[in-house]
CSV table of C-alpha atoms in Angstrom, one decimal:
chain,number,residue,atom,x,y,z
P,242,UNK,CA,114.3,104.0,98.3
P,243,UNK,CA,116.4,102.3,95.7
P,244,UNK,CA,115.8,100.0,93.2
P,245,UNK,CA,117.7,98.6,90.0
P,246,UNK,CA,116.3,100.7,87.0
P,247,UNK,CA,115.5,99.3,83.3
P,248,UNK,CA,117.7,101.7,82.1
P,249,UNK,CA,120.8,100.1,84.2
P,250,UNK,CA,121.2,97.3,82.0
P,251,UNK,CA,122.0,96.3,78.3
P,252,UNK,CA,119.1,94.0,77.2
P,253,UNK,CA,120.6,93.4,73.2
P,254,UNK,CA,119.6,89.3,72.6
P,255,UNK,CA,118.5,89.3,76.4
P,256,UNK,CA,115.2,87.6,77.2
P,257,UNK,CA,112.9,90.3,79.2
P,258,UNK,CA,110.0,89.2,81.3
P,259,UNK,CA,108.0,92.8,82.2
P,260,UNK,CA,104.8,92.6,84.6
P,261,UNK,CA,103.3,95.2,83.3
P,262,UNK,CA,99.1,96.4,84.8
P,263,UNK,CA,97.0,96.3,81.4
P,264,UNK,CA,93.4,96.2,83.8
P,265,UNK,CA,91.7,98.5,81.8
P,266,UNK,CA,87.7,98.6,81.8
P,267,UNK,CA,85.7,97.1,79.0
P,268,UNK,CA,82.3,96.6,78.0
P,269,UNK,CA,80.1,93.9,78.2
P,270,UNK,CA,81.2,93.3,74.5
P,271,UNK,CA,85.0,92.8,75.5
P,272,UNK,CA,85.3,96.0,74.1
P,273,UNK,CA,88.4,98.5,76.0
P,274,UNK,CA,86.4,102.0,77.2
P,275,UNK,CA,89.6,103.2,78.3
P,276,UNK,CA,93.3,102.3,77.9
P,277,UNK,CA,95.7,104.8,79.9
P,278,UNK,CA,97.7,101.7,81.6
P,279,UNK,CA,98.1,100.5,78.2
P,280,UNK,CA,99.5,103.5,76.7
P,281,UNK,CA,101.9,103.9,80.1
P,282,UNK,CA,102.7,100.7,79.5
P,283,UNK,CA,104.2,101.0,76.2
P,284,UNK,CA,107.5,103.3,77.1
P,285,UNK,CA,109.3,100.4,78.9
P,286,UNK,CA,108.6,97.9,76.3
P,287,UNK,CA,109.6,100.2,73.6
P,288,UNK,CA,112.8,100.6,75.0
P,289,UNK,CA,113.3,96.8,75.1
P,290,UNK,CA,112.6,96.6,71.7
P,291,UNK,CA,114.7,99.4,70.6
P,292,UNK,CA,117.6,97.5,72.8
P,293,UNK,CA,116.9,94.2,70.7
P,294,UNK,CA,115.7,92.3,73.9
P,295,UNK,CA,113.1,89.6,73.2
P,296,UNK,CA,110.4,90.9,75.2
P,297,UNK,CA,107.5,88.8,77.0
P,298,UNK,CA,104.7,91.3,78.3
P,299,UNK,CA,101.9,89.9,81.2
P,300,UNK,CA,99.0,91.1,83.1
P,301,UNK,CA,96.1,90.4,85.2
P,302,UNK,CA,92.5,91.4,84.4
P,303,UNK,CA,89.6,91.3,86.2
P,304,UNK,CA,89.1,88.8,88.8
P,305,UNK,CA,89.6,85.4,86.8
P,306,UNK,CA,89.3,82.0,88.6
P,307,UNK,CA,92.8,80.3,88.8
P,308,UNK,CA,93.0,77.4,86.2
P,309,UNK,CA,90.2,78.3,83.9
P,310,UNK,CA,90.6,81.3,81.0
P,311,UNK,CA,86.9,82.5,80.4
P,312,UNK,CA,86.3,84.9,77.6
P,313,UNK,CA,86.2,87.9,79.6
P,314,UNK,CA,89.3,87.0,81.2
P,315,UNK,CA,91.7,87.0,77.7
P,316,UNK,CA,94.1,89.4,76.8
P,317,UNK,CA,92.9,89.4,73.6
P,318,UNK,CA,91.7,92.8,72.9
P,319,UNK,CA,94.6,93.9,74.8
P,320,UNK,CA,97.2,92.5,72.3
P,321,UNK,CA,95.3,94.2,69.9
P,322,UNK,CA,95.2,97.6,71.2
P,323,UNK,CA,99.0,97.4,71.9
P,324,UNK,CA,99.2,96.2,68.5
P,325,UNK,CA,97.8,98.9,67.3
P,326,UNK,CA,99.9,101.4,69.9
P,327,UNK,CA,103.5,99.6,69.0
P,328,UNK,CA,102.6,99.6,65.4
P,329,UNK,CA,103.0,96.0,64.4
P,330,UNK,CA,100.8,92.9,65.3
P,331,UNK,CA,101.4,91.0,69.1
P,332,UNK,CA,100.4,87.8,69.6
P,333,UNK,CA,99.1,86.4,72.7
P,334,UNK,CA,100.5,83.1,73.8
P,335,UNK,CA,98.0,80.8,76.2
P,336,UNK,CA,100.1,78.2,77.8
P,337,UNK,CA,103.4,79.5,78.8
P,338,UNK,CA,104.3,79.2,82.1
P,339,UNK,CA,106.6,75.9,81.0
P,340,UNK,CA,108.0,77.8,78.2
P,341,UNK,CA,107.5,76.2,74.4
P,342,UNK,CA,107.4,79.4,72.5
P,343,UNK,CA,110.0,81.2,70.8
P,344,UNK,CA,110.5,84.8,71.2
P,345,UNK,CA,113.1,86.5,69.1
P,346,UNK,CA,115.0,89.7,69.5
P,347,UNK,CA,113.2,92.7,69.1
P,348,UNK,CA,109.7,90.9,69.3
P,349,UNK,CA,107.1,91.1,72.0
P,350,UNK,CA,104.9,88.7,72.9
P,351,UNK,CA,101.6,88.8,75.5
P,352,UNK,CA,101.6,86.4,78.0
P,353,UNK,CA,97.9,85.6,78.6
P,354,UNK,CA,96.5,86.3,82.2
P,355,UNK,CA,98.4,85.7,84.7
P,356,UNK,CA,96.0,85.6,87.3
P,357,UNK,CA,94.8,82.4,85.7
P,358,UNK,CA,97.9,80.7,86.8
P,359,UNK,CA,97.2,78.7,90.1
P,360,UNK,CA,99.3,80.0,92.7
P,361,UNK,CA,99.6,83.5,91.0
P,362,UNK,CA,96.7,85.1,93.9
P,363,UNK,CA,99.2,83.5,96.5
P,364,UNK,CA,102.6,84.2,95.4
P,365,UNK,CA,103.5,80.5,94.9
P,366,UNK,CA,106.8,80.3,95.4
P,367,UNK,CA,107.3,77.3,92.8
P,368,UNK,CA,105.2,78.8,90.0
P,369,UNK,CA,107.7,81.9,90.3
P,370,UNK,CA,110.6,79.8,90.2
P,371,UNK,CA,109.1,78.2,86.8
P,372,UNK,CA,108.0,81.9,85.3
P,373,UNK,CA,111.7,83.0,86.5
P,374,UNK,CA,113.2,80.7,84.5
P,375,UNK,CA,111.3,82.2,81.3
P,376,UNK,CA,113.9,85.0,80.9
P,377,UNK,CA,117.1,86.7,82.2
P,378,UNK,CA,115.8,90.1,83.5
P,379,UNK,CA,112.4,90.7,85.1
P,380,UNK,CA,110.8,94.6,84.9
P,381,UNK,CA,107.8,95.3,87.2
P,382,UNK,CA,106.2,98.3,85.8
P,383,UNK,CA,103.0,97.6,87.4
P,384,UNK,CA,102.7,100.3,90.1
P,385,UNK,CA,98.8,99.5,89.8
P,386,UNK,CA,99.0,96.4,91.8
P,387,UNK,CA,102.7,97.1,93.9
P,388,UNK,CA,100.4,97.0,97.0
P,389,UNK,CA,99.8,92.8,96.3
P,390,UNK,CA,102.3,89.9,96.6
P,391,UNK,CA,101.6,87.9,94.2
P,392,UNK,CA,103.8,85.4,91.7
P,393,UNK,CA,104.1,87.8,89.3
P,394,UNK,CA,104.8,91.0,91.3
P,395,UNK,CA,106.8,89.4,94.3
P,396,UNK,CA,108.0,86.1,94.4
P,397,UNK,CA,109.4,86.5,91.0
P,398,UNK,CA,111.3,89.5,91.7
P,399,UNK,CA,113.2,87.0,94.3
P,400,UNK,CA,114.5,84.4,91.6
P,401,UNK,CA,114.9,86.3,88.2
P,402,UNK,CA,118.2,86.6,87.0
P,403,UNK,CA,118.4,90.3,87.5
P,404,UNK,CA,114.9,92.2,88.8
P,405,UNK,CA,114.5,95.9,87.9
P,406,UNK,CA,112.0,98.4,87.9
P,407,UNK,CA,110.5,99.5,84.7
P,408,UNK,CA,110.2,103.1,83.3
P,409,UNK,CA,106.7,103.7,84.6
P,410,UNK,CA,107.4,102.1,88.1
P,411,UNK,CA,110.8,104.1,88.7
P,412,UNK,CA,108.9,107.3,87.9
P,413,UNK,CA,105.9,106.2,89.9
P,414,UNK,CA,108.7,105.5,93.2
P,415,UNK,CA,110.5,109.1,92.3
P,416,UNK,CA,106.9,111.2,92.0
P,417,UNK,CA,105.8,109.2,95.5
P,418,UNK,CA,109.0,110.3,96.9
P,419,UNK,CA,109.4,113.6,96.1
P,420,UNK,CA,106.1,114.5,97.5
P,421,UNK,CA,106.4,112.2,100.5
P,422,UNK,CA,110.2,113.1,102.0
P,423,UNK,CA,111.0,116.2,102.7
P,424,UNK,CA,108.6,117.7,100.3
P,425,UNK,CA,108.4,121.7,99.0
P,426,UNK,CA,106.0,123.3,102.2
P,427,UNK,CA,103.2,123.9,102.3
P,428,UNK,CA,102.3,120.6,102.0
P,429,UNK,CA,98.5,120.2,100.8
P,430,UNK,CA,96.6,116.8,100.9
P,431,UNK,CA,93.5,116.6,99.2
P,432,UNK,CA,91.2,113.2,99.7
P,433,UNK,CA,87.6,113.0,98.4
P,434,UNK,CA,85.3,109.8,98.6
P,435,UNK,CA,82.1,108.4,100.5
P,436,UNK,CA,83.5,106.8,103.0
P,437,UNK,CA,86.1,108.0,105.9
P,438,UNK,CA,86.2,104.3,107.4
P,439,UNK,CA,88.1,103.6,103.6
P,440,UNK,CA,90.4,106.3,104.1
P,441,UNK,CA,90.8,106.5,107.8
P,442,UNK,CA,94.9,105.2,107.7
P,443,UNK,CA,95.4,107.6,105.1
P,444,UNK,CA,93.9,110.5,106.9
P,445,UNK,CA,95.4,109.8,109.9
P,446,UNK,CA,98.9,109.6,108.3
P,447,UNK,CA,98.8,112.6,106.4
P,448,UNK,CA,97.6,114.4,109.7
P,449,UNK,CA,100.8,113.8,111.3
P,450,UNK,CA,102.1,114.8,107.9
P,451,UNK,CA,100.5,117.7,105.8
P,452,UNK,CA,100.3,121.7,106.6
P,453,UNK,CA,96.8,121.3,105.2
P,454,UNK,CA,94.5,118.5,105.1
P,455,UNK,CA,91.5,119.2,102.6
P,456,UNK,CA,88.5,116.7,102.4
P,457,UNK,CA,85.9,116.2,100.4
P,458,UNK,CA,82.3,114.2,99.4
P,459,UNK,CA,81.2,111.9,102.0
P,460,UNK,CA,84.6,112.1,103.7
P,461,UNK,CA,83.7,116.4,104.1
P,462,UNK,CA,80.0,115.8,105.5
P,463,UNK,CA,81.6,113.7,108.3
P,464,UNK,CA,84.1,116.4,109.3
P,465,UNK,CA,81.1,118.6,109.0
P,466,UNK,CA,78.9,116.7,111.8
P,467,UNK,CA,82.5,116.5,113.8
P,468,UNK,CA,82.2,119.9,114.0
P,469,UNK,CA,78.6,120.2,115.2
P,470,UNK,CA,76.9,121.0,112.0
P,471,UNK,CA,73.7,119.2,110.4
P,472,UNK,CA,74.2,117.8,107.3
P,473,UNK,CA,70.4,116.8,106.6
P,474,UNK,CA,70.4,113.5,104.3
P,475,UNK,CA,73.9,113.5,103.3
P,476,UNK,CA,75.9,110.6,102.7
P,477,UNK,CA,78.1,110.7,106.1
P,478,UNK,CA,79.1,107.8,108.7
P,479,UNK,CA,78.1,109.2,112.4
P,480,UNK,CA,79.6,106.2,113.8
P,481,UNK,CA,83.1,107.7,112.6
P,482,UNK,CA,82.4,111.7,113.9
P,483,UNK,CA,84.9,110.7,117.1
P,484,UNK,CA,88.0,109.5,114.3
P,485,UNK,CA,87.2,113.0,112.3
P,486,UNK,CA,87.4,115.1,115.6
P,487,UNK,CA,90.4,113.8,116.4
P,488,UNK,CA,92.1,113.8,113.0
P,489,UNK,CA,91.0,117.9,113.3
P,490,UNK,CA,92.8,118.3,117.1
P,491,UNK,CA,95.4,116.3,115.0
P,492,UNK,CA,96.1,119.3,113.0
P,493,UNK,CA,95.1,121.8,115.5
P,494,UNK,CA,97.8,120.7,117.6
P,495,UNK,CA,100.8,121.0,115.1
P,496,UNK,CA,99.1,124.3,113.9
P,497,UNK,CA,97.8,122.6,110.4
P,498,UNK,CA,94.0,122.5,109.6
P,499,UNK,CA,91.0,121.1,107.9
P,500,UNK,CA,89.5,124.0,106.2
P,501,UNK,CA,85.6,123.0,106.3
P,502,UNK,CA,82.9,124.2,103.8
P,503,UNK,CA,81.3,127.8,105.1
P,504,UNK,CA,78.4,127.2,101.6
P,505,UNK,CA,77.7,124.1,100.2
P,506,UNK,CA,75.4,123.1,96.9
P,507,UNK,CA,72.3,120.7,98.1
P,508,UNK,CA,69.5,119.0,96.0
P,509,UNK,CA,67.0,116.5,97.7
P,510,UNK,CA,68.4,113.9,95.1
P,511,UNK,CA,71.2,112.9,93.3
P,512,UNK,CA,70.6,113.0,89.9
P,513,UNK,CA,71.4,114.7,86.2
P,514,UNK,CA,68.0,116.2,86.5
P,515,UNK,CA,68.3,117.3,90.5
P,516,UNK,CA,68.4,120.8,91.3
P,517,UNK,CA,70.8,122.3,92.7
P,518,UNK,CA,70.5,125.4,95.7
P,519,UNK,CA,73.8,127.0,96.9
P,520,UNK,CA,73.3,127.7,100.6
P,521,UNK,CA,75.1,128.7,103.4
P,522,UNK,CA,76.7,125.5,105.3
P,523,UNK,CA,74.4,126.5,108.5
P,524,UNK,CA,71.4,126.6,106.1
P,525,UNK,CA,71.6,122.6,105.4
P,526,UNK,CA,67.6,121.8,106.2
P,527,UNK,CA,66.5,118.3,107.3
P,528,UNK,CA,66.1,116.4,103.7
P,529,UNK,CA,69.0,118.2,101.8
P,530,UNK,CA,72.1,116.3,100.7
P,531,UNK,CA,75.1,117.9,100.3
P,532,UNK,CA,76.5,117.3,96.5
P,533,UNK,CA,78.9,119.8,96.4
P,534,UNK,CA,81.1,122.9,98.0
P,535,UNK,CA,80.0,126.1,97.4
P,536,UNK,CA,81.5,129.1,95.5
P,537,UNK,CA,82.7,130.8,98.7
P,538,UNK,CA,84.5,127.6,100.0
P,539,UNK,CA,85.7,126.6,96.6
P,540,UNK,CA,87.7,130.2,96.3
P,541,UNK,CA,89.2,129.2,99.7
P,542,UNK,CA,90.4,126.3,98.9
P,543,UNK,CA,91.6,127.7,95.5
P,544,UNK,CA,93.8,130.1,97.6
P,545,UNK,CA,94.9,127.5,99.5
P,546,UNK,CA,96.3,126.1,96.5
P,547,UNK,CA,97.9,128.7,95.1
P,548,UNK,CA,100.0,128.8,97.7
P,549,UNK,CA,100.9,125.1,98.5
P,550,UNK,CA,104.9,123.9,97.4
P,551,UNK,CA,103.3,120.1,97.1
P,552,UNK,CA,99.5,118.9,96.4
P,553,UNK,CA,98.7,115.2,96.7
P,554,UNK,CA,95.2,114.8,95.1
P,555,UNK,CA,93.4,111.7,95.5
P,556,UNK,CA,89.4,112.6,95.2
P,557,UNK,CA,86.8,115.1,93.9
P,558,UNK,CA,85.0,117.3,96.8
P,559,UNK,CA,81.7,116.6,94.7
P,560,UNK,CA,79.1,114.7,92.6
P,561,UNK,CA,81.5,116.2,89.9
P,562,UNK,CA,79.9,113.9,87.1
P,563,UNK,CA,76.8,116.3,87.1
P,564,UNK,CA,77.3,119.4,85.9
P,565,UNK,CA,75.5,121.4,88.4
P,566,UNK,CA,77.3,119.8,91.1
P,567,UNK,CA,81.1,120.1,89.7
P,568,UNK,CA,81.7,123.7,90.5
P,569,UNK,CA,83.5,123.1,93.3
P,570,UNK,CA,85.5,120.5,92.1
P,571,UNK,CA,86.5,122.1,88.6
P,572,UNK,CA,87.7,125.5,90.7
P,573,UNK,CA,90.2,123.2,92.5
P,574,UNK,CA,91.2,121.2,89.4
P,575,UNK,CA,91.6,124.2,87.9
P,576,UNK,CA,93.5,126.2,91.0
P,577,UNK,CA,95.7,122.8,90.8
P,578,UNK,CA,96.5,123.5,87.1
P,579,UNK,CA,98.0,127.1,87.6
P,580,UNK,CA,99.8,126.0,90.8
P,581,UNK,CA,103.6,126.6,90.6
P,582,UNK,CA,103.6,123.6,93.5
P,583,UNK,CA,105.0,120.1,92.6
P,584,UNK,CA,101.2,118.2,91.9
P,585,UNK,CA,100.6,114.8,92.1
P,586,UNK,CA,97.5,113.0,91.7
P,587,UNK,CA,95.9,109.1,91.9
P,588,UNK,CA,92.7,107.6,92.1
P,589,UNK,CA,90.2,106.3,89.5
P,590,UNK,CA,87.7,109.6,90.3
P,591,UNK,CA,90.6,111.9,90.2
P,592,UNK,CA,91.5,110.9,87.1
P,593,UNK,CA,88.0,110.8,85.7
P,594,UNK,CA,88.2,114.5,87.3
P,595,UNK,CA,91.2,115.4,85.3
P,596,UNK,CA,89.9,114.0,82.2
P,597,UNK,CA,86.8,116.0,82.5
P,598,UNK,CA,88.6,119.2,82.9
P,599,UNK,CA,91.2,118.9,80.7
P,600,UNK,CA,94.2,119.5,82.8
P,601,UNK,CA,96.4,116.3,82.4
P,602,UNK,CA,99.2,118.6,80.9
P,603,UNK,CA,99.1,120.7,84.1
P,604,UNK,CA,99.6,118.0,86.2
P,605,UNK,CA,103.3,116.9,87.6
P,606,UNK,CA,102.6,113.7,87.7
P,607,UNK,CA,99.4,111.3,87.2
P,608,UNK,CA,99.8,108.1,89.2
P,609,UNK,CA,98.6,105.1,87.8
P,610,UNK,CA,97.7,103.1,91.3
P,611,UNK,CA,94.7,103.2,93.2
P,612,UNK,CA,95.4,101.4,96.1
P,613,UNK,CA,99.1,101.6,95.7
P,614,UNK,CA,99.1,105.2,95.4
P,615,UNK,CA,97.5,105.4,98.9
P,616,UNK,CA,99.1,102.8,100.6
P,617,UNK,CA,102.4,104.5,99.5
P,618,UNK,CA,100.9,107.8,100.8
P,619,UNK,CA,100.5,105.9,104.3
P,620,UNK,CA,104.1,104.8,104.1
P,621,UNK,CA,103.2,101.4,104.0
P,622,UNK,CA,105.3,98.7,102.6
P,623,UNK,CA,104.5,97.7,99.3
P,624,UNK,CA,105.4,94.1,98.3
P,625,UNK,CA,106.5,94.7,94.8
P,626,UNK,CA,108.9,97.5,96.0
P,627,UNK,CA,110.0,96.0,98.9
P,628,UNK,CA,111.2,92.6,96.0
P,629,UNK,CA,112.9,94.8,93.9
P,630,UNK,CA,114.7,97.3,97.0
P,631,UNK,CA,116.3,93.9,98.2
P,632,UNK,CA,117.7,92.9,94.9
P,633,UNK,CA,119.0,96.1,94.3
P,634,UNK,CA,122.4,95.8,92.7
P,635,UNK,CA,122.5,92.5,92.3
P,636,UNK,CA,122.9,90.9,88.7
């Protein structure tokens, strides 16, 4: 997979364009809870700077309707938190798609929403040709939303003067890769969650794919009733048991597996003040709900770890937000940490995971996409990529 990188090109007096992914939560205030895509947003447009390239920074957030800019839709507080992260003040400019602002070297400017733009959502061809025109080199650093052709993301890539990818996206592309072709065996998946019928591709894929396929939450209690156990009131989807059992002969077959719970941690609710009974997996009564792994599955899949030459990570394997259901997931976060494998992680509960336990720094590399992450992991196409392979080395 190759791509033209940032650091390719001189950008001195050169008019950058970067689509960066700046969707960070906020309150009901406006306020930013949490700004990680900000702060990996800031390398690539610190280099521009440093270059003495007249940068122009955009973003979607939220789910605006095109042609209208609502207050919860504005950039606003994100121009202020980069700002704050690039040192000097940014301003936001409203109505730029025509162009009418001035942008000199070694200043950055925010572009307000883009998904405000009509045509953005459908990757108008003619609004790209207009936002094109804006600069001479165009950086998608926005892994986040690689998975959707949009204006921004796709089309543009097609008429920009040169088309790149930026510091965060090349690593994102060489992280992917690495643990996707020819990686170090064994080869561990990891993939938590509710739902199965969400991660059904992805499962299937890495079956055909991984030495061993670990699965956890909702995902683990359908494997569980696959395999003829009762799982009580646990959040599972019977309707899927057939897909899990044949995921398992999957692996069977190429001599992999899906190591399943032996104990698991049950409550009869889900809450901070539930209590929680560790119990054999065959003691699971009629009203209990599975929360979490138990310590003698937890140590297996530890050792499992420990010797793995790549982990992909993308879920917990319990209600890890309550304490007194985390123990499972905390042992495998922190059998991930000590790993001497190549670790790579995504997914908005994996990285609330990480947070909680403090092992970022232990981590190889911390993907920013959700969806992109997986559908890369399924070896899907991804529109923004796919833009910026086909105008590799072209200036």
């Amino acid at each position: 997979m190759r791509v033209n990188q940032l650091s390719d090109f001189d950008l001195a007096g050169k008019r950058v364009f970067i689509r960066s992914d700046l969707n960070v939560p906020q309150d009901e205030a406006g306020n930013i809870v949490e700004d990680t895509r900000i702060r990996a947003s800031i390398p690539s447009i610190q280099h521009c700077l440093d270059q003495g390239a007249a940068v122009m920074v955009t973003s979607h957030l939220g789910r605006p309707t095109e042609g209208e800019v609502r207050a919860e839709d504005t950039l606003t507080p994100i121009a202020v938190r980069m700002g704050q992260l690039l040192g000097h003040p940014v301003r936001l400019i409203t109505d730029w798609i025509d162009g009418g602002f001035e942008v000199a070297p070694g200043e950055i400017v925010l572009l307000e929403n883009c998904r405000c733009n009509v045509g953005e959502r459908h990757d108008d061809e003619q609004l790209a040709r207009k936002m094109a025109k804006l600069c001479d080199v165009y950086v998608n650093d926005a892994f986040g939303t690689a998975h959707r052709a949009e204006a921004t993301t796709h089309a543009m890539a097609r008429f920009a003067p040169i088309a790149c990818a930026g510091l965060l996206m090349g690593a994102e592309i060489e992280a992917l890769t690495r643990a996707t072709e020819n990686p170090k065996r064994p080869l561990v998946a990891i993939v938590g969650g509710a739902k199965v019928s969400t991660k059904l591709t992805i499962l299937k894929t890495l079956a055909d794919k991984v030495d061993q396929l670990i699965v956890g939450g909702g995902i683990a209690n359908t494997f569980l009733l696959a395999s003829g156990k009762r799982i009580g009131e646990s959040l599972a989807e019977p309707e899927l048991v057939k897909e899990a059992q044949a995921i398992m002969d999957m692996m069977r077959e190429r001599g992999a597996e899906v190591p399943l719970p032996v104990d698991v941690v049950v409550a009869d609710e889900v809450s901070m003040l539930a209590r929680a009974n560790r119990i054999p997996v065959c003691d699971v009564g009629t009203h209990d709900r599975i929360l979490d792994v138990g310590p003698k599955s937890a140590a297996r899949l530890a050792d499992i770890i420990a010797h793995a030459g790549t982990i992909v990570w993308n879920g917990p394997v319990g209600v890890f937000e309550y304490d007194q259901f985390a123990g499972g997931t905390k042992m495998m976060a922190s059998a991930i940490a000590h790993s001497e494998a190549f670790t790579i992680a995504g997914g908005g509960d994996t990285l609330a995971a990480i947070a909680k336990f403090g092992i970022a720094d232990n981590i190889d590399y911390i993907s920013t996409g959700g969806g992109a992450f997986l559908e890369f992991l399924e070896g899907k196409t991804l529109p923004a990529i796919a833009a910026l392979e086909e105008r590799c080395g072209t200036h």
